[in-house]
Amino acid sequence: MSLLDMPTMFDDVDLARVRIVASDMDCTLLADDGSMPPGMSERIEALARAGIVFCAASGRPLYTLKDMFASHLDQMALIADNGAAIWANGRLAYKDLIDPPTYHELIDFTLDDGRGRPVLCGTESAFLLECDRVYDDFFRRFFTKIEYVDTFAGLDAEADKYTVYFPDRMAEEVYAQTYRDAWGERFSVTNAGKEWIDFMNKHVDKGTGITRLCECLGVPVADALALGDTYNDVQMLEAVGHSYVVANAEDHMRAHARFVAPSNNERGVAQVIDRLLEIAC
């Protein structure tokens, strides 16, 4: 069975129970060109009026998500850095930090390996080496605050995630060849598409993030709906009662979801929200 053969939102008979809608960002909510669905602000407001919380669940940092949804921070929730930071009820509800000696181990490993570029995801800005400024236009899509440094030595900034960027889009291969076995016992390690390998503390992922958010809001996780497209969405999809992959996801993702939504370029997340609002109202 391919993704296109899966049940759709019209087969989700308990959709009226949903009280949280959590969506991944890149290649799920956002189109391939990085644009938000037209009318998304109005949908967030309509969900709030219906007693449903919209949540952006992303590997992006909290400050970037707050910039993207600045006018809705009192109406919605944010799961940032793959669950390492959670924003709910207009405030920071949870954060999980990686201690400096530990992230320096990861940085040194990446530099010694030589196949990726180290990015320390600080809670106030991303830290990158000056020599990687050549990728600045790409980095700014994900990090609205960046500090370039000549060396990571001596850096002790507060950070909740570490990531490795692969300009050649070999993240999946390098993860399988090296990083999974080297670090999987100590960290929550995941691919975020073909360009990133993300590291969070053990037991931090989007799945624990959506579970913590549900606890914070007093919503059963069975009444949460999540949409995603790739590896770092797996735990979130498996945690909720209503799990959707977008049609542009790779076929292996169908094992982790009950339903398929239209693709990101077809604004599938917006279509699911519209269906939910139609039922709720």
C-alpha positions in Angstrom: 0.0 0.0 0.0 1.4 3.4 -1.0 0.6 6.7 0.7 -2.0 7.4 -1.8 -3.9 4.3 -0.8 -4.2 5.3 2.8 -7.4 6.5 4.4 -8.0 10.3 4.3 -9.4 12.9 6.5 -12.9 11.9 5.3 -12.3 8.5 6.9 -11.3 10.0 10.3 -14.7 9.5 12.0 -13.6 10.9 15.4 -12.3 14.2 14.0 -14.8 16.1 16.1 -12.9 15.1 19.2 -9.7 16.9 18.2 -8.6 19.7 20.5 -5.0 20.2 19.4 -3.7 20.3 15.8 0.1 20.0 15.6 1.9 20.4 12.3 5.5 20.0 11.2 6.7 23.1 9.2 9.1 22.3 6.4 7.5 20.1 3.6 4.3 19.8 5.7 2.7 23.2 6.5 5.1 25.1 4.3 5.1 24.6 0.5 8.4 23.7 -1.2 9.0 27.5 -1.8 8.8 28.0 2.0 5.5 29.9 1.9 2.7 29.6 4.4 -0.8 28.6 3.2 -2.9 31.7 2.3 -5.4 32.4 5.1 -3.4 30.5 7.8 -3.8 33.4 10.3 -7.6 33.3 9.9 -7.5 29.5 10.4 -5.5 29.8 13.6 -8.0 32.3 14.9 -11.0 30.1 13.8 -9.5 27.1 15.6 -9.0 29.1 18.7 -12.7 30.3 18.6 -13.7 26.6 18.3 -11.6 25.7 21.3 -8.9 24.0 19.3 -5.2 24.9 19.7 -3.0 25.0 16.7 0.6 24.1 17.3 3.7 24.5 15.1 5.9 21.5 15.8 9.4 22.0 14.3 13.1 21.4 14.5 13.4 25.2 14.2 14.2 27.2 17.3 11.7 28.9 19.5 12.7 32.4 18.5 12.2 31.6 14.8 8.8 30.1 15.4 7.8 33.1 17.5 8.8 35.4 14.7 6.8 33.4 12.2 3.7 33.4 14.3 4.2 36.7 16.2 0.5 37.8 16.0 -0.8 34.5 17.4 1.4 33.7 20.4 -1.5 33.9 22.8 -3.8 31.7 20.7 -1.5 28.8 19.7 1.3 26.6 20.9 4.9 25.9 19.7 7.0 22.8 19.9 10.5 24.0 19.0 13.8 22.3 18.5 12.1 18.9 18.1 10.5 19.1 21.6 13.3 20.7 23.5 11.3 23.9 24.0 7.5 24.2 24.4 5.5 27.4 24.3 1.9 27.3 25.6 -0.6 29.7 27.2 1.5 32.6 26.1 4.6 31.5 27.9 7.6 29.2 27.9 6.2 26.0 29.4 9.2 23.7 29.1 12.8 23.6 28.0 15.5 20.9 28.1 19.1 22.0 27.8 22.3 20.2 26.7 25.2 21.0 29.0 28.2 22.7 27.4 30.8 19.9 27.9 28.4 17.6 26.1 27.7 19.8 23.1 31.5 20.4 22.8 31.9 16.7 22.4 29.5 16.7 19.5 31.0 19.7 17.9 34.5 18.1 18.1 33.2 14.9 16.6 31.6 16.7 13.7 34.8 18.7 12.9 36.9 15.6 13.1 34.5 13.7 10.8 34.6 16.5 8.3 31.4 15.7 6.4 29.0 18.2 7.9 29.0 21.7 9.4 28.3 22.1 13.1 25.5 24.3 14.3 24.9 25.0 18.0 21.2 25.8 18.6 21.3 28.3 21.4 18.1 29.4 23.0 18.9 33.0 22.0 20.7 32.5 18.7 22.4 29.9 16.6 26.2 29.7 16.7 28.1 28.9 13.5 31.7 29.1 12.4 32.7 32.2 10.5 33.9 30.0 7.6 30.3 28.8 7.1 28.9 32.3 6.5 28.8 31.2 2.8 25.6 29.3 3.7 24.0 32.3 5.4 21.1 32.7 3.0 20.1 29.1 3.6 20.6 29.3 7.4 18.4 32.4 7.7 15.5 30.3 6.5 15.6 28.4 9.8 17.5 30.7 12.3 16.4 34.3 12.5 19.2 35.0 15.0 22.8 33.9 14.1 26.1 34.6 15.7 29.2 33.7 13.7 32.3 32.7 15.7 35.9 32.0 14.8 36.0 29.0 17.1 33.6 27.2 19.4 36.3 26.9 22.1 35.2 28.4 25.4 31.6 28.8 24.3 29.1 28.1 27.1 25.9 29.5 25.7 22.5 28.0 26.8 21.5 25.5 24.1 18.7 23.0 23.7 19.7 21.3 20.4 22.8 20.6 18.3 22.5 20.0 14.6 24.8 19.1 11.7 24.2 20.6 8.3 25.1 18.7 5.2 25.3 21.0 2.1 25.6 18.0 -0.2 22.3 16.6 1.2 23.9 13.4 2.5 22.5 13.6 6.1 20.5 10.3 5.8 23.6 8.3 4.6 26.0 9.8 7.1 23.4 9.3 9.9 23.2 5.6 9.0 26.9 5.1 8.5 28.2 7.0 11.5 26.1 9.2 13.8 23.4 6.7 14.8 25.7 4.1 16.2 28.2 6.7 17.7 25.6 8.7 19.6 22.2 7.0 19.6 22.7 5.5 23.1 23.4 9.0 24.7 21.1 11.3 22.7 17.9 11.5 20.8 19.3 11.6 17.3 17.2 12.0 14.1 17.4 13.0 10.5 15.5 16.2 9.7 15.3 15.7 6.0 18.3 15.2 3.8 20.3 18.2 5.1 20.3 17.9 8.9 21.1 15.5 11.7 19.6 16.8 15.0 20.7 16.0 18.5 18.6 16.5 21.7 18.9 15.1 25.1 17.7 11.5 25.5 13.8 11.3 25.6 13.4 14.6 23.9 11.6 14.5 20.5 8.4 15.7 19.0 6.6 12.8 20.5 7.5 13.7 24.1 6.9 17.3 23.1 3.3 16.7 22.0 2.7 14.6 25.1 4.0 17.4 27.4 1.9 19.9 25.5 -1.2 17.8 26.0 -0.5 17.5 29.7 0.0 21.3 30.0 -3.3 22.0 28.2 -5.2 19.3 29.9 -6.0 17.5 26.6 -5.9 13.7 26.2 -3.2 12.8 23.7 -5.9 10.7 22.0 -7.6 14.0 21.1 -4.5 15.5 19.4 -4.0 15.5 15.6 -0.5 15.7 14.1 0.8 16.1 10.6 4.3 15.4 9.4 6.5 14.2 6.5 9.8 12.8 7.7 11.9 11.0 10.4 11.8 13.6 13.1 8.0 13.5 13.0 7.7 9.8 13.6 7.4 9.9 17.4 4.8 12.7 17.3 2.7 10.8 14.8 2.9 7.6 16.9 1.9 9.5 20.0 -1.4 11.1 19.0 -4.8 9.7 18.3 -5.1 11.3 14.8 -1.9 10.9 12.8 -1.5 12.2 9.2 1.3 12.2 6.7 1.2 14.5 3.8 1.2 13.0 0.4 4.7 14.2 -0.5 6.2 12.2 2.4 8.3 9.2 1.6 6.5 5.9 1.5 8.2 4.5 4.6 6.3 7.1 6.6 3.0 5.4 6.0 3.9 2.9 8.7 3.7 5.7 11.3 0.3 7.3 10.5 -3.3 6.4 10.1 -4.3 8.9 7.5 -2.9 10.8 4.5 -3.4 14.5 3.8 -2.9 16.3 0.5 0.7 17.4 -0.2 2.3 20.4 1.2 2.1 22.2 -2.2 -1.6 21.4 -2.3 -1.8 23.0 1.2 -2.8 19.7 2.8 -2.6 21.0 6.4 -5.0 23.8 5.5 -7.4 21.4 4.0 -7.4 19.2 7.1 -8.0 22.3 9.3 -10.8 23.4 7.0 -12.4 19.9 7.4 -12.0 20.0 11.1 -13.6 23.5 11.3 -16.4 22.4 9.1 -17.2 19.6 11.6 -16.5 21.7 14.7 -18.8 24.5 13.6 
